[in-house]
XYZ file of C-alpha atoms in Angstrom:
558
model
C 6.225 20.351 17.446
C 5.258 23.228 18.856
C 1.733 24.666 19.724
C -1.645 23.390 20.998
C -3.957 20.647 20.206
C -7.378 20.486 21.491
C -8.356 17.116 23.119
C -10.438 14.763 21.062
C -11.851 11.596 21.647
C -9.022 8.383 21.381
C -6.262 10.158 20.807
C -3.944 12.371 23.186
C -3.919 15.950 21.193
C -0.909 18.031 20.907
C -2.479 20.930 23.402
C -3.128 18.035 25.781
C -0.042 16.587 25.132
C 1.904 19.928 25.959
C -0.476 21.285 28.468
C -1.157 17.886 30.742
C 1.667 15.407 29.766
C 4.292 18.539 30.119
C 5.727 17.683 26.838
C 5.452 18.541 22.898
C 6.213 16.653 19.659
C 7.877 13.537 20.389
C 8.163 10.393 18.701
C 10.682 7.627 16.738
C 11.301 5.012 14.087
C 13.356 2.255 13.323
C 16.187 -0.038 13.392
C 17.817 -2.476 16.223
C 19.751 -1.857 18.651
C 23.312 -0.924 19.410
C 26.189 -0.824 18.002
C 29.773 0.017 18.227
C 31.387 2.400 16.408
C 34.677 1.902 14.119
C 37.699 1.629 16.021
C 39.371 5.271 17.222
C 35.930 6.699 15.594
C 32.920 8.382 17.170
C 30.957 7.295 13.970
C 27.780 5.930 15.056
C 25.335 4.149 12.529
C 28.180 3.901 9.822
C 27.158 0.804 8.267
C 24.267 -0.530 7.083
C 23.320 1.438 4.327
C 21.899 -0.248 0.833
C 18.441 -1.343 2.974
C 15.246 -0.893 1.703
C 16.348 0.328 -1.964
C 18.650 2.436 -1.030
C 22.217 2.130 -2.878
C 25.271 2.652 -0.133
C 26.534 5.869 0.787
C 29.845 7.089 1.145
C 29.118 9.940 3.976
C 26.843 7.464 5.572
C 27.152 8.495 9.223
C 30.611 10.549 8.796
C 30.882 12.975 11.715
C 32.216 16.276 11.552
C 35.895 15.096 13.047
C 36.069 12.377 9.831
C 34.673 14.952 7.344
C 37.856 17.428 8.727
C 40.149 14.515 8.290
C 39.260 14.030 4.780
C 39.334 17.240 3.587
C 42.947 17.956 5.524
C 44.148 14.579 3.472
C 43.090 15.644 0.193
C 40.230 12.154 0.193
C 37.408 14.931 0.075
C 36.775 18.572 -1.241
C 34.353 20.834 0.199
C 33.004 20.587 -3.099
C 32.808 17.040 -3.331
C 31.252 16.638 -0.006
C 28.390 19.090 -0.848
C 28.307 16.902 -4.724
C 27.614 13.926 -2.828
C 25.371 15.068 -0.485
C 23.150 16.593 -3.055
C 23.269 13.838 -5.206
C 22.368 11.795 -1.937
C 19.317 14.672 -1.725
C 18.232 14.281 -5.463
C 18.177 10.311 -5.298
C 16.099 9.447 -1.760
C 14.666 12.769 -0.970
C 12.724 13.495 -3.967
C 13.227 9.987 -5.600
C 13.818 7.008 -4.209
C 11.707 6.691 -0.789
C 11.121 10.306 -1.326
C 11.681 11.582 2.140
C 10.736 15.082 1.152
C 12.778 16.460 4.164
C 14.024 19.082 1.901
C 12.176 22.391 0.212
C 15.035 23.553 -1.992
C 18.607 23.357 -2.238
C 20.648 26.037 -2.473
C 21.556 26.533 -6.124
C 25.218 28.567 -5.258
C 26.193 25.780 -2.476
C 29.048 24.748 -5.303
C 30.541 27.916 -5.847
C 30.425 28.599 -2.610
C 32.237 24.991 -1.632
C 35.218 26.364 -4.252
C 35.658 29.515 -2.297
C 35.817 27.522 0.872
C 38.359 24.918 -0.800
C 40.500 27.636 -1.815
C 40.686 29.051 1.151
C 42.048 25.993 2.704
C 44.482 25.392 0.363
C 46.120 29.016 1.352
C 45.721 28.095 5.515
C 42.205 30.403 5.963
C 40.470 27.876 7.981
C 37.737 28.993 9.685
C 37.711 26.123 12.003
C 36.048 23.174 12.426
C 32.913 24.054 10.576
C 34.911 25.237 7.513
C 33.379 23.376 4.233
C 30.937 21.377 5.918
C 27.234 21.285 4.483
C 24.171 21.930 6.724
C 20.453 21.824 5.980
C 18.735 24.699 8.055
C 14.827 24.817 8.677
C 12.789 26.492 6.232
C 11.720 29.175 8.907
C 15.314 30.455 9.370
C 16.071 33.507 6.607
C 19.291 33.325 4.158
C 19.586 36.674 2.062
C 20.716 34.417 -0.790
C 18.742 32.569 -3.692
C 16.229 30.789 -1.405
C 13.608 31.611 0.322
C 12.227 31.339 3.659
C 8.342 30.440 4.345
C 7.968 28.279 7.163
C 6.656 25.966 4.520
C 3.461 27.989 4.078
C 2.259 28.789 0.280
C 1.213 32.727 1.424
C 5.259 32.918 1.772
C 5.966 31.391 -1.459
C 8.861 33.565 -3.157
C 9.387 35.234 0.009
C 13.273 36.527 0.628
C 15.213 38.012 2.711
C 17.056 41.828 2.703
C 19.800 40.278 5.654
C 20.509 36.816 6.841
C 19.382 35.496 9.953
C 21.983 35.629 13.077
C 22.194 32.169 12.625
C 22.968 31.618 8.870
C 25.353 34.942 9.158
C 27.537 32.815 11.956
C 27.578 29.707 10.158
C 29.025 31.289 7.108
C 31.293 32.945 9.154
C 32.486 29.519 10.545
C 32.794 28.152 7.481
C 29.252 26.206 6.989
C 28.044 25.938 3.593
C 24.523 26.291 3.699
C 23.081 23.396 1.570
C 19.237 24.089 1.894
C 16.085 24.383 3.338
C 14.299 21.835 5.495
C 10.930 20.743 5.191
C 9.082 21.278 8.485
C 5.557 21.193 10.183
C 4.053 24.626 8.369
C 4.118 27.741 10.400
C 6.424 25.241 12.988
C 3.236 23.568 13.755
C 1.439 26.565 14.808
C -1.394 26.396 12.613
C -4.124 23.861 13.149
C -5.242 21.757 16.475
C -5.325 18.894 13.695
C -2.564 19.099 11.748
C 0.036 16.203 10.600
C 3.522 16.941 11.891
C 6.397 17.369 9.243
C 3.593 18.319 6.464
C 3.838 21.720 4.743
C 2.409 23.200 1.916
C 5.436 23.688 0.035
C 6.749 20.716 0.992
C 4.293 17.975 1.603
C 4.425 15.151 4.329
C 8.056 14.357 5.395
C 8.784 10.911 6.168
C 10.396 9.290 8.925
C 13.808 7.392 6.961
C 13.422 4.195 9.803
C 9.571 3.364 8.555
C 8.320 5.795 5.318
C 4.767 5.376 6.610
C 5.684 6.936 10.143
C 5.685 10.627 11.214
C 9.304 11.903 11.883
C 7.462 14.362 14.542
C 8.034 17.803 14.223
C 8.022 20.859 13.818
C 11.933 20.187 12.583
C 11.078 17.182 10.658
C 12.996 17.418 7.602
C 16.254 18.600 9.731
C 15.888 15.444 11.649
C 15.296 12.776 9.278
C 18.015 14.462 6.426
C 20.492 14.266 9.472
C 19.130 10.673 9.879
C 19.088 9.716 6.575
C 22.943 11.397 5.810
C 21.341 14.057 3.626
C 24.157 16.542 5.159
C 26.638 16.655 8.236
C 24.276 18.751 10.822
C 21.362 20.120 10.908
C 19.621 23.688 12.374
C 16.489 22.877 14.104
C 14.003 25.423 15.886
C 12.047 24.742 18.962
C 9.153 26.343 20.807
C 8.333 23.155 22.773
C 9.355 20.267 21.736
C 9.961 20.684 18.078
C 13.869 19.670 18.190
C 14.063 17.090 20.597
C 11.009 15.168 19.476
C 11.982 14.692 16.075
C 15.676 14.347 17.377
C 13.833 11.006 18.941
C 11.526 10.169 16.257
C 14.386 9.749 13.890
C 17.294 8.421 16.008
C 19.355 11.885 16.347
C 20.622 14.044 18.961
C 19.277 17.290 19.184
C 20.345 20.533 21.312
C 17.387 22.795 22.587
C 19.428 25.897 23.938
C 19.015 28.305 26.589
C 16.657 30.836 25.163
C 19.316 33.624 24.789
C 22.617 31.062 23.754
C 21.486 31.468 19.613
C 19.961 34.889 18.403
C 16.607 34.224 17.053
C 16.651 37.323 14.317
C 15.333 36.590 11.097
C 13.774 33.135 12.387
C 9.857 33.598 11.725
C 8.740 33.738 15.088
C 6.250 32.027 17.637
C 7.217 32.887 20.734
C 9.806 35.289 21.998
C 9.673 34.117 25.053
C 10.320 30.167 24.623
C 11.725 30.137 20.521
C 15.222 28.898 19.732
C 17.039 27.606 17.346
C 19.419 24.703 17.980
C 21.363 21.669 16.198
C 21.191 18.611 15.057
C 23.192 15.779 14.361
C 24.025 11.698 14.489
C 26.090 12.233 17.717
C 26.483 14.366 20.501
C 29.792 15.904 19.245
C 28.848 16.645 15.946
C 25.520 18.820 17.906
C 28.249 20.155 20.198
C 30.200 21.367 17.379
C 27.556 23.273 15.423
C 26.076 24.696 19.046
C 29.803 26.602 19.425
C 29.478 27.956 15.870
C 26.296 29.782 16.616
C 26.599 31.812 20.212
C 27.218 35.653 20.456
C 25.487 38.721 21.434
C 22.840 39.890 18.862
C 22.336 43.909 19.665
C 18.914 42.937 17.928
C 18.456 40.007 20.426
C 17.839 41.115 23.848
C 17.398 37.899 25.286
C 21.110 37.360 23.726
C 22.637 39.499 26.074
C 21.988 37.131 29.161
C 24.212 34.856 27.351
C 27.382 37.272 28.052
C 30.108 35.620 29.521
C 28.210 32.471 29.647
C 28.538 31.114 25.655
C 31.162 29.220 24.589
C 32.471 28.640 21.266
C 33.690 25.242 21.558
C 30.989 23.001 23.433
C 33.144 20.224 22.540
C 35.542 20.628 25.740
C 33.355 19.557 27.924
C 32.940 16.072 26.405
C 33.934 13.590 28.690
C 33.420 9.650 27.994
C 33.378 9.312 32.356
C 31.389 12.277 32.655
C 28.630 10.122 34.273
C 30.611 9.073 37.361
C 29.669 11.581 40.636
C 26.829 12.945 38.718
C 23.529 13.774 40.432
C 20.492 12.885 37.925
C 17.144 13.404 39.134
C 14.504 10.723 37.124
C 11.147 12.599 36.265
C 9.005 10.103 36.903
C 6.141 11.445 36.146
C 6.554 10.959 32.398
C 6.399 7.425 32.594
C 3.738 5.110 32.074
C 2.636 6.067 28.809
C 3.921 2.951 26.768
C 5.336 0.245 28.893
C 8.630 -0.477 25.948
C 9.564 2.960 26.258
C 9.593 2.680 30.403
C 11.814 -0.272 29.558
C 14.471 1.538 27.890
C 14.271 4.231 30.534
C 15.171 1.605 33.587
C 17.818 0.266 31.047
C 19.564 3.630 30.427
C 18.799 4.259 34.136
C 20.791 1.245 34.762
C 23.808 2.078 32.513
C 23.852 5.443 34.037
C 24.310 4.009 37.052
C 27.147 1.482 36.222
C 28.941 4.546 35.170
C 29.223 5.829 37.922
C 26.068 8.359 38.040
C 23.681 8.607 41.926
C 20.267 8.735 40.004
C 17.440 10.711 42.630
C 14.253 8.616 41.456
C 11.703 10.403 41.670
C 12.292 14.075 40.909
C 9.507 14.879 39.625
C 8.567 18.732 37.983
C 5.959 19.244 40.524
C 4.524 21.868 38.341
C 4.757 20.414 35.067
C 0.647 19.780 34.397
C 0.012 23.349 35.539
C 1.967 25.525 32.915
C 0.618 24.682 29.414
C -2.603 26.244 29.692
C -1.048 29.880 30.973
C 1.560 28.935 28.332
C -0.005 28.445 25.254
C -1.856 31.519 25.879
C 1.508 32.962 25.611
C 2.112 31.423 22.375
C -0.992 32.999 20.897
C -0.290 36.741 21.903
C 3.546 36.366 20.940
C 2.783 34.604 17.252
C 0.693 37.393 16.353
C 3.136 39.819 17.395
C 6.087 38.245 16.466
C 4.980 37.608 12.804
C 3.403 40.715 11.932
C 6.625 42.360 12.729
C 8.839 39.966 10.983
C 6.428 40.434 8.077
C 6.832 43.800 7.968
C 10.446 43.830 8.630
C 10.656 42.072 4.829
C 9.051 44.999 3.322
C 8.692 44.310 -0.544
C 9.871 40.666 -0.321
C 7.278 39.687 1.602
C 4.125 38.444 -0.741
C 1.837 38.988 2.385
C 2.171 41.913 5.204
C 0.338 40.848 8.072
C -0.980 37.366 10.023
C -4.699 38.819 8.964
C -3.474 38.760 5.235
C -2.060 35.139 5.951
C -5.553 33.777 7.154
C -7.050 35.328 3.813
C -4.425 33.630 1.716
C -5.139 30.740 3.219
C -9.017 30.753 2.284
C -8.631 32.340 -0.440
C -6.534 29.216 -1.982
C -7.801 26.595 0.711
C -8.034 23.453 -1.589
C -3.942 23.831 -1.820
C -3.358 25.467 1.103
C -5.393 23.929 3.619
C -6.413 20.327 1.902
C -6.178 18.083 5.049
C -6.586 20.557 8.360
C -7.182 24.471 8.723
C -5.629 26.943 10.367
C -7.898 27.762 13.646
C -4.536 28.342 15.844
C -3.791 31.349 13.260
C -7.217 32.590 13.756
C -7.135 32.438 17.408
C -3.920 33.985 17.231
C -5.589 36.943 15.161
C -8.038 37.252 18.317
C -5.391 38.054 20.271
C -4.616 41.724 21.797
C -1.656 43.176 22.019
C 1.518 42.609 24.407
C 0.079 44.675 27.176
C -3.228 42.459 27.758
C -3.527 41.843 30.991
C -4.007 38.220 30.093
C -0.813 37.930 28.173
C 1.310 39.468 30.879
C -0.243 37.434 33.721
C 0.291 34.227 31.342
C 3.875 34.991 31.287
C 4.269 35.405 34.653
C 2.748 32.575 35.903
C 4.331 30.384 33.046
C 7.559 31.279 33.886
C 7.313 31.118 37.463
C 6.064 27.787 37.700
C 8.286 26.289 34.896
C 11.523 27.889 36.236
C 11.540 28.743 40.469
C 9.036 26.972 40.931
C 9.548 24.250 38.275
C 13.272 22.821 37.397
C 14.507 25.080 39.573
C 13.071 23.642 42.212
C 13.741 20.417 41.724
C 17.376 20.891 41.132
C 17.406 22.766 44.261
C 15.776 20.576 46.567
C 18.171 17.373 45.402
C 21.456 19.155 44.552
C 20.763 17.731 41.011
C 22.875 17.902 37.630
C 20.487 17.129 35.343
C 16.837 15.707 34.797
C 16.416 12.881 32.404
C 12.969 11.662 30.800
C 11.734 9.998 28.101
C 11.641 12.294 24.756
C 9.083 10.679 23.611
C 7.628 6.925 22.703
C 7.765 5.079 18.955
C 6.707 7.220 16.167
C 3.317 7.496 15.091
C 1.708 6.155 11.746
C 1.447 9.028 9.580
C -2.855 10.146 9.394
C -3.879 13.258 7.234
C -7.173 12.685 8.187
C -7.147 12.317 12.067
C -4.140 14.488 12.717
C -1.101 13.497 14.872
C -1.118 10.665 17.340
C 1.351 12.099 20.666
C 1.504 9.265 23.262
C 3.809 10.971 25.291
C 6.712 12.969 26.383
C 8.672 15.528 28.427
C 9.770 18.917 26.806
C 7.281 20.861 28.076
C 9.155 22.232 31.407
C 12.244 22.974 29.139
C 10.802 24.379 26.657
C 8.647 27.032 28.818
C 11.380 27.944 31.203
C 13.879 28.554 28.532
C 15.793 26.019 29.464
C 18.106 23.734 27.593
C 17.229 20.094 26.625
C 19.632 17.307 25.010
C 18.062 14.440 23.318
C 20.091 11.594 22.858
C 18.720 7.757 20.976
C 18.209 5.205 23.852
C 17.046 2.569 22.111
C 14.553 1.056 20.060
C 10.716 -0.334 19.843
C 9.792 -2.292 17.072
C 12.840 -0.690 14.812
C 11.648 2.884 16.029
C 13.850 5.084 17.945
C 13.267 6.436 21.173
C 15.188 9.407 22.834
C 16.041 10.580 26.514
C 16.059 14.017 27.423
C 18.691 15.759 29.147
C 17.229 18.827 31.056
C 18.682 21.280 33.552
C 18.782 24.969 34.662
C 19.407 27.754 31.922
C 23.207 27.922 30.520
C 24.086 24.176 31.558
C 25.244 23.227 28.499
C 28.472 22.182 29.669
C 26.948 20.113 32.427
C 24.229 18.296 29.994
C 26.029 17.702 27.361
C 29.225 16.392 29.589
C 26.075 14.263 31.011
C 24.620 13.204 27.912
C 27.960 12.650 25.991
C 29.442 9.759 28.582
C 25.712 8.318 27.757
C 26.002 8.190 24.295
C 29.385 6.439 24.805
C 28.364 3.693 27.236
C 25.764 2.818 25.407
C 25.891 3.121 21.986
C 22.580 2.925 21.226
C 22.287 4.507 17.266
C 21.697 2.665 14.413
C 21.216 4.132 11.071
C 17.530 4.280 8.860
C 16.777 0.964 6.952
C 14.115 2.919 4.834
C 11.652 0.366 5.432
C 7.635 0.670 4.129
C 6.658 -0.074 7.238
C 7.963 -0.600 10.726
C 9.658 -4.137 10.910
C 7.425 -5.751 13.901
C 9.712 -8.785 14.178
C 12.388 -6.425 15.898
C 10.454 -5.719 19.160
């Protein structure tokens, strides 16, 4: 979730939620608690499959490493791998429970799997990505048989004349690009009322722990098809929030860069201040994998050249199963108190932190963190408008509609398909908007990034010599409401998200079945440092269990 929710009566909205609670799009779903992997494997949530009507699965949480293995030994084929995991697509996603996490496959991912295979048989590996299927958000553009339309119907058919930066580096690597993800339409940066994970094109995504739960958003289908083993890894983008929350809501780690680490060219924009794209998978390695396949100075990305000299390919490294012991974690407090089972599982992963060997600073609060939505969001509005204009006209002829204004008109023009539950007053406020040298916008940014960054994390980090910041992502998923909108109860990537920051979600634990994540936050490029952090967490505790595909959330867990 990205983008702004006006407060109404009983509920916290998603501008509240990102402008007061510091946060955006969180939220879980279901299963028990932990488990341990197969011996000499970092497999987590390998068994259990064949629950709620769904037949076993023979990728069922296989990492990356195990995927490798198999192809090296002759047991798999790129080809077979991407056979099985569409077959896996065509029998729960759009059968089945009928997650609906994906908008189209791609219809050349087997030829492309035989050009991989053949590759490996004469010794061109491309490394460790080479023949592994991903399923990359519907906002991110492939110059191949799909199309790319942030879900919305005024994009249907729309193309693209290049690939995105980050679809050109993960064919490079090796990746075979299996499809498109469902999403939250527009990345959720259409209506103050709108139902995370839905999308024109799409429909509502469900979460694969409880099928009447939202799976949060905006990267809903890349979350729950990574949950629900409907590829390896997954590409995720994130204004605020819309990674790690649905990296929470359906039991997955997710990666929110440094704004600057992945080029965000050819990804339909929000903001170009706070977008970027980032992975997803069932553990921290297989996240850390795809994040190294991605990095690189984009010419057409300034923000990418602040990366120089600070990217690495191969985020792996810096896993470490002891990385906890000596480290300084600061506990943001101040995201607390909004459901008192979540708060539980903080103080337990607290604990374990602790018992391996981590000094936790409790509080360390973001003394800033209410303060920065509002100037924020106004950000969001002047950049949208900017941003997609350009990227619309940047598509020339492929593009069915030129300009934001032609969007709106679309979208009343066909509104009992296009806008049958909520409308699209974000867009229109967006339209309102001036240009980039408003004195509003340029003061918003200022003051955003001041307070989110010096004095924000920054500050924090400073004052306690800190390594990280850890919160809760974000509490039990939601029931899924067309009618009222989304139901946030809290979270924590707001800070993050507005400083360009990164942010590591990682499953803590479980409420009723439903996952909850903790986030991982820090200064920009401390990658290394949070995911050395987060990875040792993951380890000691274990916590992932895979999707039972219930109806409902199984209250006799809790």
């Amino acid at each position: 979730g990205e983008e702004g929710k006006e407060p109404t009566p009983g509920r916290i909205s998603r501008r509240a939620f990102m402008g007061y609670t510091a946060a955006a799009g969180a939220l879980a779903i279901a299963g028990p608690t932990g488990c341990a992997p197969p011996s000499g494997s970092e497999r987590q949530g390998a068994a259990g499959a064949g629950t709620g009507g769904v037949a076993p699965f023979e990728l069922d949480g296989v990492g990356i490493t195990e995927l490798q293995e198999g192809m090296a030994s002759g047991r798999w084929t790129a080809r077979r791998l991407t056979q099985l995991y569409l077959d896996r697509i065509e029998a729960i996603d759009r059968d089945g429970p009928t997650l609906r996490s994906i908008i189209e496959t791609n219809p050349d991912a087997l030829t492309i799997a035989d050009t991989l295979d053949r590759k490996r048989a004469s010794g061109q590996l491309r490394g460790p990505m080479h023949g592994i299927p991903v399923i990359v958000k519907d906002n991110v553009a492939t110059a191949d048989r799909m199309t790319t339309t942030a879900g919305a119907l005024a994009l249907t058919g729309a193309g693209s004349p290049e690939d995105s930066w980050v679809a050109a580096k993960l064919r490079e690597a090796g990746a075979i690009i299996l499809g498109k993800a469902n999403l939250s339409e527009w990345a959720n940066f259409r209506s103050t009322r709108s139902s995370s994970g839905w999308s024109g094109r799409g429909g509502q995504c469900r979460n694969p722990y409880a099928l009447d739960r939202n799976p949060c958003g905006s990267s809903a289908g890349s979350g729950a098809s990574v949950s629900a083993s409907l590829c390896a890894v997954a590409v995720g983008t994130e204004t605020n929030g819309s990674i790690v929350c649905p990296s929470s809501a359906n039991g997955v780690v997710g990666i929110k860069p440094t704004v600057g680490l992945w080029s965000r060219t050819r990804i339909i924009p929000i903001s170009a201040t706070q977008d970027t794209a980032g992975p997803m998978g069932r553990t921290v390695r297989d996240a850390a994998t795809l994040l190294g396949a991605c990095v690189g100075v984009d010419p057409t990305d300034a923000r990418t050249a602040e990366s120089e000299g600070r990217f690495h390919t191969d985020y792996t490294q810096f896993l470490d199963r002891d990385g906890l012991r000596g480290a300084r974690i600061g506990v943001a407090r101040q995201n607390f108190g909004f459901d008192p089972d979540v708060d539980r599982l903080m103080e337990d992963a607290i604990t374990a932190m602790r018992n391996a060997g981590a000094e936790i600073i409790d509080p360390a609060n973001v003394e800033t963190a209410r303060r920065i939505g509002g100037p924020s969001y106004q950000v969001l509005l002047y950049e949208f408008k900017h941003g997609v204009n350009a990227y619309l006209r940047a598509l020339g002829e492929m593009a069915p509609v030129k300009s934001l204004e032609e969007v709106i008109s679309y979208n009343l023009a066909n509104e009992r398909n296009a806008m049958p539950y909520f409308g699209q007053e974000i867009l229109i406020a967006a339209q309102e908007k001036g240009g980039l040298d408003s004195q509003e916008y340029v003061e918003s940014r200022r003051n955003a990034l001041r307070m989110a960054r010096a004095e924000g994390i920054d500050a924090v980090m400073d004052q306690h010599s800190l390594d990280a910041i850890i919160s809760p992502t974000g509490g039990p998923a939601w029931t899924t409401d067309l009618v009222n909108g989304d139901h946030f109860t809290g979270g924590s990537s707001g800070p993050a998200a507005i400083a360009g920051y990164p942010n590591i979600s990682v499953p803590a634990g479980y409420v009723f079945g439903l996952p909850v994540g903790i986030s991982f936050f820090g200064r920009a490029w401390s990658e290394p440092t949070l995911l050395r952090i987060a990875y040792a967490f993951e380890r000691a505790t274990m916590h992932r269990v895979p999707p039972r595909f219930l109806p409902t959330a199984d209250l006799t867990v809790g």
